[in-house]
Coordinates of C-alpha atoms (C1' of nucleotides) in Angstrom, one line a residue:
Chain A
X10 CA -14.5 -23.3 -16.8
X11 CA -13.1 -20.0 -17.8
X12 CA -15.1 -17.2 -19.6
X13 CA -13.9 -14.4 -21.0
X14 CA -16.0 -11.0 -21.0
X15 CA -15.9 -7.6 -22.8
X16 CA -18.5 -5.1 -22.4
X17 CA -20.1 -2.9 -24.8
X18 CA -20.5 0.0 -23.3
X19 CA -24.2 0.3 -23.0
X20 CA -25.1 -2.6 -20.1
X21 CA -24.7 -5.5 -22.4
X22 CA -21.4 -7.5 -24.0
X23 CA -20.2 -10.5 -25.2
X24 CA -19.3 -13.7 -23.6
X25 CA -17.3 -16.6 -24.8
X26 CA -16.4 -19.5 -22.7
X27 CA -13.0 -21.2 -22.9
X28 CA -12.9 -25.2 -22.3
X29 CA -9.6 -27.2 -24.4
X30 CA -12.1 -25.4 -27.5
X31 CA -13.6 -22.2 -27.1
X32 CA -17.1 -22.1 -27.0
X33 CA -19.3 -19.9 -29.4
X34 CA -19.4 -15.5 -28.5
X35 CA -22.3 -15.0 -26.7
X36 CA -24.1 -12.0 -27.1
X37 CA -25.9 -10.6 -23.9
X38 CA -27.7 -7.6 -23.5
X39 CA -27.7 -7.3 -20.0
X40 CA -24.2 -8.2 -18.7
X41 CA -24.7 -8.2 -14.8
X42 CA -27.5 -10.6 -14.9
X43 CA -25.1 -12.7 -16.9
X44 CA -22.3 -12.9 -15.1
X45 CA -25.0 -13.3 -12.2
X46 CA -26.0 -16.3 -13.3
X47 CA -22.7 -17.8 -14.7
X48 CA -21.4 -17.5 -11.4
X49 CA -24.1 -19.7 -9.5
X50 CA -24.8 -21.8 -12.9
X51 CA -22.3 -25.0 -12.1
X52 CA -20.7 -26.5 -8.9
X53 CA -17.7 -24.4 -9.4
X54 CA -17.7 -21.1 -10.4
X55 CA -16.0 -19.6 -13.5
X56 CA -13.1 -17.8 -13.8
X57 CA -13.9 -14.4 -15.6
X58 CA -11.1 -13.6 -17.7
X59 CA -10.8 -9.9 -18.7
X60 CA -8.9 -7.1 -19.8
X61 CA -8.5 -5.3 -16.4
X62 CA -10.3 -5.4 -13.7
X63 CA -11.2 -1.7 -13.6
X64 CA -12.8 -1.7 -16.9
X65 CA -15.8 -4.3 -15.9
X66 CA -16.0 -5.4 -12.1
X67 CA -16.8 -1.4 -10.8
X68 CA -19.7 -1.6 -12.5
X69 CA -20.8 -5.4 -11.7
X70 CA -20.5 -4.5 -7.7
X71 CA -22.6 -1.1 -8.7
X72 CA -25.0 -4.0 -10.2
X73 CA -24.9 -5.5 -7.2
X74 CA -23.4 -8.9 -8.9
X75 CA -19.5 -10.4 -7.1
X76 CA -17.4 -13.3 -8.5
X77 CA -14.8 -15.4 -7.2
X78 CA -12.1 -15.7 -9.4
X79 CA -10.9 -13.8 -12.0
X80 CA -7.9 -13.5 -14.9
X81 CA -7.3 -9.7 -15.3
X82 CA -5.1 -9.8 -18.2
X83 CA -3.8 -6.6 -17.2
X84 CA -2.3 -7.4 -14.0
X85 CA -0.7 -10.5 -15.6
X86 CA 0.6 -9.0 -18.4
X87 CA 2.5 -6.6 -16.0
X88 CA 3.6 -9.5 -13.9
X89 CA 4.7 -12.0 -17.1
X90 CA 6.7 -8.9 -18.3
X91 CA 8.1 -8.0 -14.7
X92 CA 9.9 -11.6 -14.6
X93 CA 11.2 -10.7 -18.3
X94 CA 13.0 -7.5 -16.9
X95 CA 11.0 -5.7 -18.7
X96 CA 9.0 -3.9 -15.9
X97 CA 9.2 -0.4 -18.2
X98 CA 6.7 -2.2 -20.9
X99 CA 3.1 -1.0 -21.8
X100 CA 0.7 -4.1 -19.8
X101 CA -2.6 -3.1 -21.2
X102 CA -4.5 -5.3 -23.2
X103 CA -4.2 -3.2 -25.6
X104 CA -0.3 -3.5 -25.9
X105 CA -0.1 -7.1 -25.2
X106 CA -1.9 -7.7 -28.4
X107 CA 0.1 -4.7 -29.9
X108 CA 3.0 -6.9 -29.2
X109 CA 1.8 -10.1 -30.2
X110 CA 1.0 -8.5 -34.1
X111 CA 4.6 -6.5 -34.2
X112 CA 2.3 -3.7 -34.1
X113 CA 2.7 0.0 -32.2
X114 CA 2.8 -0.6 -28.6
X115 CA 0.1 1.8 -27.3
X116 CA 1.5 3.2 -24.0
X117 CA -0.9 2.6 -20.4
X118 CA -3.8 4.4 -20.4
X119 CA -3.9 6.9 -17.5
X120 CA -6.0 6.3 -14.4
X121 CA -8.3 9.0 -13.6
X122 CA -7.4 9.4 -9.9
X123 CA -10.7 8.4 -7.6
X124 CA -12.4 6.1 -10.2
X125 CA -12.3 3.1 -7.8
X126 CA -16.2 3.3 -7.0
X127 CA -16.8 7.3 -6.1
X128 CA -17.0 7.6 -10.2
X129 CA -20.6 8.0 -11.3
X130 CA -21.8 4.2 -12.9
X131 CA -20.3 3.9 -16.2
X132 CA -21.8 1.6 -17.9
X133 CA -19.2 -1.0 -19.0
X134 CA -17.5 1.9 -20.8
X135 CA -15.3 0.6 -23.1
X136 CA -14.0 3.2 -25.2
X137 CA -10.5 3.1 -22.3
X138 CA -9.5 0.0 -24.4
X139 CA -6.4 0.7 -26.1
X140 CA -6.7 -2.1 -28.7
X141 CA -7.0 -0.4 -32.3
X142 CA -10.5 1.1 -33.6
X143 CA -12.4 -1.6 -35.4
X144 CA -10.6 -4.9 -33.7
X145 CA -12.9 -7.6 -32.1
X146 CA -12.0 -7.3 -28.7
X147 CA -13.2 -10.7 -27.7
X148 CA -10.9 -12.3 -29.8
X149 CA -8.1 -10.0 -29.0
X150 CA -8.6 -10.9 -24.9
X151 CA -9.2 -14.5 -26.1
X152 CA -5.8 -14.2 -28.2
X153 CA -3.8 -12.7 -25.4
X154 CA -4.8 -14.8 -22.5
X155 CA -3.7 -17.6 -24.3
X156 CA -0.3 -16.3 -25.2
X157 CA -0.5 -15.6 -21.1
X158 CA -1.1 -19.1 -20.3
X159 CA 1.2 -20.6 -22.8
X160 CA 4.1 -18.1 -21.7
X161 CA 3.4 -18.9 -17.8
X162 CA 3.2 -22.9 -18.7
X163 CA 7.2 -22.5 -20.2
X164 CA 8.5 -20.9 -16.9
X165 CA 10.8 -23.3 -15.2
X166 CA 8.0 -23.5 -12.4
X167 CA 4.6 -22.4 -13.5
X168 CA 2.6 -24.0 -10.5
X169 CA 4.2 -20.6 -8.7
X170 CA 3.0 -18.0 -11.6
X171 CA 0.0 -19.5 -11.6
X172 CA -1.0 -19.0 -8.3
X173 CA 1.1 -15.2 -8.1
X174 CA -1.3 -14.3 -10.9
X175 CA -5.0 -15.8 -9.5
X176 CA -4.0 -14.0 -6.4
X177 CA -3.2 -10.5 -8.1
X178 CA -6.5 -10.9 -9.8
X179 CA -7.8 -11.6 -6.8
X180 CA -6.1 -8.7 -5.4
X181 CA -7.7 -6.8 -8.2
X182 CA -11.7 -7.8 -7.2
X183 CA -11.1 -7.1 -3.5
X184 CA -9.5 -3.7 -4.4
X185 CA -12.9 -2.6 -6.4
X186 CA -15.3 -4.7 -3.9
X187 CA -13.6 -2.4 -0.9
X188 CA -13.5 0.9 -2.6
X189 CA -17.0 0.1 -3.4
X190 CA -18.1 -0.6 0.6
X191 CA -15.2 1.7 1.7
X192 CA -14.1 1.9 5.3
X193 CA -17.1 3.3 7.7
X194 CA -15.9 6.2 8.7
X195 CA -17.9 8.8 11.4
X196 CA -17.2 12.1 10.3
X197 CA -18.6 13.7 14.0
X198 CA -16.0 11.5 15.8
X199 CA -13.5 12.8 13.9
X200 CA -14.5 16.6 14.5
X201 CA -14.7 16.2 17.8
X202 CA -10.7 14.3 17.7
X203 CA -9.6 16.8 16.2
X204 CA -11.4 19.8 18.6
X205 CA -10.4 17.9 21.1
X206 CA -6.9 17.8 20.0
X207 CA -6.4 21.5 17.9
X208 CA -9.4 23.7 19.4
X209 CA -12.7 24.6 17.9
X210 CA -12.6 24.2 13.7
X211 CA -11.2 27.3 12.2
X212 CA -12.4 29.0 8.9
X213 CA -10.7 27.6 5.7
X214 CA -7.2 28.6 5.7
X215 CA -6.6 29.8 9.3
X216 CA -5.0 28.5 11.8
X217 CA -7.0 26.3 14.5
X218 CA -6.7 28.3 18.1
X219 CA -4.0 25.0 19.6
X220 CA -1.5 25.6 16.2
X221 CA -2.2 29.5 16.9
X222 CA -1.1 29.8 19.8
X223 CA 1.6 27.7 19.9
X224 CA 3.1 29.4 16.5
X225 CA 2.5 32.6 19.2
X226 CA 4.9 31.4 21.9
X227 CA 7.8 29.9 19.4
X228 CA 7.8 33.6 17.7
X229 CA 8.3 34.5 21.7
X230 CA 10.5 32.4 22.2
X231 CA 12.8 32.7 19.4
X232 CA 12.3 37.0 19.7
X233 CA 11.0 37.2 16.1
X234 CA 8.1 35.9 14.6
X235 CA 8.5 32.7 13.1
X236 CA 6.6 30.4 10.5
X237 CA 6.8 27.1 12.0
X238 CA 5.5 25.7 9.2
X239 CA 8.8 26.5 6.9
X240 CA 11.5 24.8 7.5
X241 CA 13.7 27.4 6.1
X242 CA 12.7 30.1 8.9
X243 CA 13.0 27.8 11.4
X244 CA 16.4 26.6 10.5
X245 CA 17.3 30.4 10.5
X246 CA 15.6 30.9 13.9
X247 CA 17.3 28.3 15.5
X248 CA 20.8 30.0 14.0
X249 CA 19.3 32.8 15.8
X250 CA 19.0 31.9 19.2
X251 CA 22.5 30.3 18.8
X252 CA 21.4 26.7 18.6
X253 CA 22.2 25.7 14.7
X254 CA 20.9 22.9 13.1
X255 CA 21.6 20.7 10.1
X256 CA 17.8 20.2 9.3
X257 CA 14.5 20.7 11.8
X258 CA 13.9 17.3 11.8
X259 CA 12.2 16.2 14.4
X260 CA 15.1 14.2 16.4
X261 CA 17.5 16.2 15.6
X262 CA 15.6 19.1 17.2
X263 CA 15.1 16.8 19.9
X264 CA 18.9 16.7 20.6
X265 CA 18.7 20.4 21.4
X266 CA 18.6 22.4 24.8
X267 CA 16.0 25.2 24.3
X268 CA 12.1 26.3 25.1
X269 CA 11.2 26.9 22.1
X270 CA 12.1 23.1 21.0
X271 CA 8.9 21.4 22.7
X272 CA 6.5 24.3 21.5
X273 CA 8.1 23.4 17.6
X274 CA 8.0 19.8 18.3
X275 CA 4.2 19.8 19.0
X276 CA 3.6 22.7 16.9
X277 CA 4.9 19.9 13.7
X278 CA 3.3 16.8 15.3
X279 CA -0.6 18.7 15.7
X280 CA 0.2 21.0 12.0
X281 CA 0.4 17.7 10.2
X282 CA -2.2 16.0 11.8
X283 CA -4.5 19.0 10.9
X284 CA -2.9 19.1 7.4
X285 CA -3.2 16.0 6.3
X286 CA -6.3 14.6 8.3
X287 CA -7.7 17.6 9.5
X288 CA -10.9 19.0 8.4
X289 CA -10.6 19.1 4.8
X290 CA -9.8 15.7 4.4
X291 CA -12.7 14.9 6.4
X292 CA -14.7 17.0 4.0
X293 CA -12.6 16.0 0.9
X294 CA -12.6 12.1 1.7
X295 CA -15.3 11.3 3.8
X296 CA -19.1 11.4 2.5
X297 CA -22.2 11.1 4.5
X298 CA -25.2 9.8 5.1
X299 CA -27.9 10.0 7.9
X300 CA -27.5 7.0 10.0
X301 CA -30.6 5.3 11.9
X302 CA -30.5 7.0 15.1
X303 CA -29.2 10.3 13.3
X304 CA -25.7 10.0 13.2
X305 CA -24.1 10.6 10.7
X306 CA -22.1 8.2 8.8
X307 CA -19.9 8.5 6.2
X308 CA -17.5 5.7 4.0
X309 CA -14.2 6.2 2.9
X310 CA -13.1 5.0 -0.6
X311 CA -10.0 4.5 -1.1
X312 CA -8.8 3.6 -4.8
X313 CA -6.8 1.4 -4.5
X314 CA -3.3 0.2 -7.2
X315 CA -3.1 -3.7 -6.9
X316 CA 0.3 -4.1 -7.4
X317 CA 1.4 -0.3 -7.2
X318 CA 4.4 -0.9 -5.6
X319 CA 7.7 -2.6 -7.0
X320 CA 7.4 -5.2 -4.2
X321 CA 3.7 -6.2 -4.7
X322 CA 2.2 -4.6 -2.1
X323 CA -0.7 -2.0 -2.8
X324 CA -0.3 1.9 -3.4
X325 CA -3.5 4.2 -2.9
X326 CA -4.1 7.3 -4.1
X327 CA -6.3 10.4 -2.6
X328 CA -6.8 10.1 0.8
X329 CA -3.4 8.8 2.3
X330 CA -5.4 5.5 3.2
X331 CA -2.0 3.3 3.6
X332 CA -0.9 6.5 6.3
X333 CA -4.3 6.7 8.8
X334 CA -2.9 7.9 11.8
X335 CA -3.1 6.4 14.4
X336 CA -4.7 9.5 16.2
X337 CA -8.1 9.6 14.1
X338 CA -8.1 5.7 14.0
X339 CA -11.3 6.5 16.6
X340 CA -13.3 7.8 13.6
X341 CA -13.4 4.8 12.0
X342 CA -17.0 3.0 13.8
X343 CA -19.2 0.0 13.1
X344 CA -22.4 0.8 12.1
X345 CA -25.2 -0.1 14.8
X346 CA -25.6 -3.7 15.0
X347 CA -22.4 -4.3 12.9
X348 CA -18.9 -4.9 14.0
X349 CA -15.4 -4.4 13.1
X350 CA -13.5 -7.4 12.9
X351 CA -9.7 -6.3 12.3
X352 CA -7.1 -9.3 11.7
X353 CA -3.1 -7.9 11.8
X354 CA -0.4 -10.0 10.8
X355 CA 2.3 -9.6 13.4
X356 CA 6.1 -9.4 12.2
X357 CA 5.0 -10.9 9.1
X358 CA 8.7 -10.0 7.5
X359 CA 10.9 -12.1 9.3
X360 CA 8.0 -15.0 9.3
X361 CA 8.4 -14.8 5.9
X362 CA 12.4 -14.6 5.6
X363 CA 12.7 -17.9 8.5
X364 CA 10.1 -19.9 6.0
X365 CA 11.6 -18.8 2.3
X366 CA 15.3 -19.1 3.6
X367 CA 14.7 -22.4 5.3
X368 CA 16.6 -21.7 8.5
X369 CA 15.8 -24.0 11.5
X370 CA 17.2 -21.6 14.1
X371 CA 14.6 -18.6 12.9
X372 CA 11.9 -21.2 11.8
X373 CA 11.7 -22.3 15.5
X374 CA 11.4 -18.6 16.7
X375 CA 9.4 -18.0 14.1
X376 CA 6.8 -21.1 15.4
X377 CA 6.5 -18.9 18.8
X378 CA 3.6 -16.1 19.2
X379 CA 6.1 -13.2 19.9
X380 CA 9.5 -14.2 17.3
X381 CA 11.0 -11.3 18.6
X382 CA 10.6 -12.6 22.3
X383 CA 12.6 -15.9 21.4
X384 CA 15.7 -14.1 19.0
X385 CA 16.6 -11.8 22.4
X386 CA 17.0 -15.8 24.4
X387 CA 19.1 -16.8 21.2
X388 CA 21.2 -13.3 21.0
X389 CA 21.8 -12.9 24.8
X390 CA 19.7 -9.4 24.9
X391 CA 16.7 -7.6 24.9
X392 CA 14.0 -8.1 22.7
X393 CA 14.7 -4.5 21.5
X394 CA 17.6 -5.1 20.2
X395 CA 17.1 -8.5 19.0
X396 CA 13.9 -6.7 16.8
X397 CA 16.9 -4.0 16.1
X398 CA 19.5 -6.8 14.7
X399 CA 16.8 -8.6 12.7
X400 CA 15.5 -5.2 11.1
X401 CA 18.9 -4.6 10.3
X402 CA 19.4 -7.5 8.3
X403 CA 16.4 -7.3 6.2
X404 CA 16.7 -3.7 5.9
X405 CA 20.6 -3.8 5.3
X406 CA 21.2 -1.6 8.2
X407 CA 24.5 -0.5 8.8
X408 CA 25.1 2.2 11.0
X409 CA 24.6 2.5 14.6
X410 CA 25.6 -0.4 16.9
X411 CA 23.8 -2.7 14.3
X412 CA 27.3 -4.0 12.7
X413 CA 27.9 -6.4 15.9
X414 CA 24.2 -7.5 16.4
X415 CA 24.4 -8.3 12.5
X416 CA 27.3 -10.7 13.1
X417 CA 26.0 -12.0 16.1
X418 CA 22.9 -12.9 13.9
X419 CA 25.0 -14.1 11.4
X420 CA 26.0 -16.8 13.8
X421 CA 22.9 -18.0 14.8
X422 CA 20.7 -17.5 11.8
X423 CA 23.1 -18.2 8.7
X424 CA 20.8 -19.6 6.4
X425 CA 18.7 -16.5 6.8
X426 CA 21.2 -13.7 6.6
X427 CA 22.7 -15.4 3.5
X428 CA 19.4 -15.5 2.2
X429 CA 19.0 -11.8 2.3
X430 CA 22.6 -11.1 1.9
X431 CA 22.8 -13.0 -1.0
X432 CA 20.1 -10.8 -2.7
X433 CA 22.0 -7.6 -1.9
X434 CA 25.3 -8.4 -3.4
X435 CA 23.1 -9.6 -6.4
X436 CA 21.6 -6.6 -5.9
X437 CA 25.1 -4.5 -5.7
X438 CA 26.1 -6.1 -9.1
X439 CA 23.2 -4.3 -10.6
X440 CA 20.9 -8.2 -10.7
X441 CA 17.7 -8.8 -10.6
X442 CA 15.7 -11.2 -7.7
X443 CA 12.5 -12.5 -7.4
X444 CA 10.1 -13.4 -4.4
X445 CA 8.8 -16.7 -3.4
X446 CA 6.1 -17.0 -6.1
X447 CA 8.4 -14.7 -8.8
X448 CA 7.7 -11.6 -8.5
X449 CA 10.3 -9.9 -9.7
X450 CA 12.6 -6.8 -9.4
X451 CA 13.3 -3.9 -11.3
X452 CA 16.2 -3.5 -13.0
X453 CA 18.0 0.0 -12.1
X454 CA 17.7 2.4 -14.7
X455 CA 21.5 3.9 -16.6
X456 CA 23.1 1.0 -14.0
X457 CA 26.6 1.1 -15.9
X458 CA 26.4 5.3 -16.1
X459 CA 25.4 5.1 -12.5
X460 CA 27.7 3.1 -10.6
X461 CA 31.3 4.2 -12.9
X462 CA 30.7 8.0 -11.6
X463 CA 31.6 9.6 -8.3
X464 CA 29.1 8.4 -6.0
X465 CA 28.7 4.9 -7.6
X466 CA 29.6 2.7 -4.4
X467 CA 27.0 4.2 -2.8
X468 CA 24.7 3.9 -5.2
X469 CA 25.6 -0.3 -5.5
X470 CA 24.8 -0.2 -2.2
X471 CA 21.6 1.3 -2.1
X472 CA 20.6 -1.0 -4.9
X473 CA 21.7 -4.1 -2.9
X474 CA 19.5 -2.5 0.5
X475 CA 16.5 -2.5 -2.4
X476 CA 17.0 -6.2 -3.5
X477 CA 17.8 -7.2 -0.1
X478 CA 14.6 -6.3 1.0
X479 CA 12.7 -7.1 -2.1
X480 CA 12.9 -10.7 -1.0
X481 CA 11.4 -9.9 1.9
X482 CA 8.5 -7.3 1.4
X483 CA 8.0 -8.5 -2.0
X484 CA 6.9 -12.4 -0.9
X485 CA 5.1 -10.5 3.1
X486 CA 3.0 -9.0 0.2
X487 CA 2.8 -12.6 -1.7
X488 CA 1.3 -14.0 1.6
X489 CA -0.9 -10.8 2.3
X490 CA -2.5 -11.0 -1.3
X491 CA -3.3 -15.6 -1.1
X492 CA -4.4 -14.2 2.7
X493 CA -7.1 -11.6 1.2
X494 CA -7.7 -14.4 -1.6
X495 CA -8.9 -16.6 0.6
X496 CA -10.7 -15.1 3.1
X497 CA -13.1 -13.2 0.6
X498 CA -14.0 -17.1 -0.5
X499 CA -14.6 -17.8 2.8
X500 CA -16.8 -15.0 4.1
X501 CA -20.4 -15.7 4.0
X502 CA -23.2 -13.4 1.9
X503 CA -23.6 -10.7 3.4
X504 CA -25.7 -7.6 2.7
X505 CA -24.9 -4.4 1.3
X506 CA -22.0 -2.8 2.7
X507 CA -20.1 -5.8 4.2
X508 CA -17.0 -7.9 4.1
X509 CA -13.3 -6.7 3.4
X510 CA -13.3 -2.6 3.5
X511 CA -9.7 -2.3 4.6
X512 CA -6.0 -3.3 3.8
X513 CA -3.0 -2.1 4.5
X514 CA 0.1 -4.3 3.9
X515 CA -0.7 -6.9 6.7
X516 CA -3.4 -6.4 7.6
X517 CA -7.6 -6.5 6.9
X518 CA -10.6 -5.4 8.3
X519 CA -13.9 -6.8 7.7
X520 CA -17.6 -4.5 8.2
X521 CA -19.7 -7.2 9.4
X522 CA -23.5 -7.8 10.8
X523 CA -23.1 -8.3 14.5
X524 CA -24.6 -11.9 14.3
X525 CA -22.0 -13.0 11.5
X526 CA -19.0 -11.6 14.0
X527 CA -18.1 -15.4 15.1
X528 CA -18.7 -16.4 11.2
X529 CA -16.1 -13.5 10.0
X530 CA -13.3 -14.7 12.7
X531 CA -13.4 -18.1 11.5
X532 CA -12.7 -17.9 8.2
X533 CA -9.8 -15.0 9.1
X534 CA -8.4 -18.5 10.8
X535 CA -9.1 -20.7 8.1
X536 CA -8.2 -18.2 5.4
X537 CA -4.7 -18.1 7.3
X538 CA -4.3 -21.9 8.0
X539 CA -4.9 -22.3 4.6
X540 CA -2.6 -19.6 3.1
X541 CA 0.4 -20.9 5.5
X542 CA 0.0 -24.2 3.9
X543 CA -0.4 -23.2 -0.2
X544 CA 2.4 -20.4 0.5
X545 CA 4.8 -23.1 2.6
X546 CA 3.6 -26.3 2.8
X547 CA 4.4 -27.9 5.8
X548 CA 6.7 -25.7 7.8
X549 CA 6.9 -25.0 11.8
X550 CA 7.0 -21.3 11.1
X551 CA 3.6 -19.7 11.9
X552 CA 1.7 -16.3 10.6
X553 CA -0.1 -15.5 13.7
X554 CA -3.5 -13.3 13.1
X555 CA -4.8 -10.8 16.1
X556 CA -8.4 -10.8 15.6
X557 CA -10.7 -8.6 17.5
X558 CA -13.6 -7.5 17.2
X559 CA -14.6 -3.9 18.0
X560 CA -16.8 -1.2 16.8
X561 CA -13.3 1.3 17.1
X562 CA -10.8 0.3 14.8
X563 CA -8.4 2.5 17.8
X564 CA -9.4 -0.3 19.7
X565 CA -6.6 -3.1 19.4
Chain B
dA6 C1' -0.6 32.2 -13.3
dC7 C1' 0.8 27.1 -12.8
dA8 C1' 4.7 23.0 -12.2
dT9 C1' 7.8 21.4 -9.8
dC10 C1' 10.9 19.9 -6.0
dA11 C1' 12.3 19.6 -1.2
dA12 C1' 11.7 18.8 3.2
dG13 C1' 9.3 16.7 6.6
dC14 C1' 5.8 12.9 8.7
dC15 C1' 2.3 9.8 8.0
dA16 C1' 1.8 4.2 7.5
dC17 C1' 3.6 -0.3 7.0
Chain C
dA8 C1' 19.3 5.3 18.2
dA9 C1' 19.1 8.0 14.1
dA10 C1' 20.1 7.5 8.0
dC11 C1' 17.7 1.9 6.9
dG12 C1' 13.5 -1.1 3.0
dT13 C1' 8.6 0.2 0.1
dG14 C1' 5.2 4.4 -0.7
dG15 C1' 1.5 9.2 0.3
dC16 C1' 0.9 13.5 0.8
dT17 C1' 1.1 18.4 2.6
dT18 C1' 4.0 22.8 2.5
dG19 C1' 7.0 26.3 1.2
dA20 C1' 10.7 27.2 -2.0
dT21 C1' 11.7 27.7 -6.2
dG22 C1' 11.6 28.0 -11.2
dT23 C1' 9.0 28.7 -15.9

DNA sequence: ACATCAAGCCAC
DNA sequence: AAACGTGGCTTGATGT
């Protein structure tokens, strides 16, 4: 059962059941209540059809309503357009509707920063619609939805795109829920970590003591004042002391034997922490509320952008949620009486390559807990070398000692290497490639001009590396999406703030009451098993999920 | 004053 | 070991 839903901007809305024959339009005064009721009415929950998750779902979640499944017309439109290599075209409901009617296509609305869950309740705001004023929004939604189902059915492999649009839509649900619940974050612990490393908190705009001291010692070592935050000044300083360098990257400086180098490296490392995840970050991104024992509890609420990366990985905006440095992860703590359940997929991309390429030898290695260790046995070298060889194959690295390694890989894992090599050849020719479920790489822009001039070969190779990596990275992102969708449907009902609270490419974090930890761990394991068979059927490849129950995200 | 770019490092 | 994929973010430098 599918139910199309449109909000009226005042807490109510319109619903229409979409069976073979669309049902009558039903006007409801309390949309949240109506959705909640329908969600539990039948033996199976409906699939909600809506214009875009961010139009409707944040308000539902704020009202305490969660849904199982949806069809997100905007996310679906983007996938279908992409499949036709029309990535640049607008994908909102209004854009899809305009194309159906031969009308001018509106640009996609820009989503304001921090809208996810940090924004005030919007009462099912309707004015973000890209449909022309006066259009029957429910009818337009039903029409676009029907068209999308037909376009999917017409694909060579409709089952895969059906799965892809379903899990992409489920990702939209999970993203909204995660933004709402937030990642539990202890400001007092974060402050303690910063103070331990940087010294006491300075007034805004000043360097913390440890950085100020390092800057002074750098000046002394050079013989004149240097702002270590300025690469230009550091370059001059290095030349001044007789060690000219071509850049101030850490690994370049590491080659230089001079007493200022360790000071600079230390400064860069700590300065990065201070500027990117220091006290200013804490103040901006983590709210606070008092805990039951007087501790300061907070939540970090990233704004996730589902499908924000061409490969289908998610992006986030604001707060840098996908790059929380290891050094501050200790600030992520479960609430008292709760635990974090952290599940991390190890070596996901080579396992994905083994599964999609059907390479028996690589699949045999991917049946092991430690794929790289098994590779090392095959390759006849150490684990680290085997890993570099595998990554070189997936990323297109050619420098260093990658070339002989790649030759070995090609001999041992011919089908796997052929899979990425042929994707690379396609890219070098300006073509597009697809993931396992049919997410399609964007065509390069201005290809003819770009490859005809000087630097054309470089450009070809660069695009070849992109498509080479795309077939693996995009399929790995699909694996993660299927896992996320499977997991959120398996989790038991939780009190407010419980459930999936964080997701980074190949890792999920749950925040659950301690007494539900065992059940959550089982749900993770079940979700993995289902993900593997849903995507790849019978395969020897394993996707081990390292799952830990802890009160501290820094703990492995 | 503000916008944009390049450099650099963080994550996966 | 160091140029190899996807991103976000902050800073200083440069341009309008």
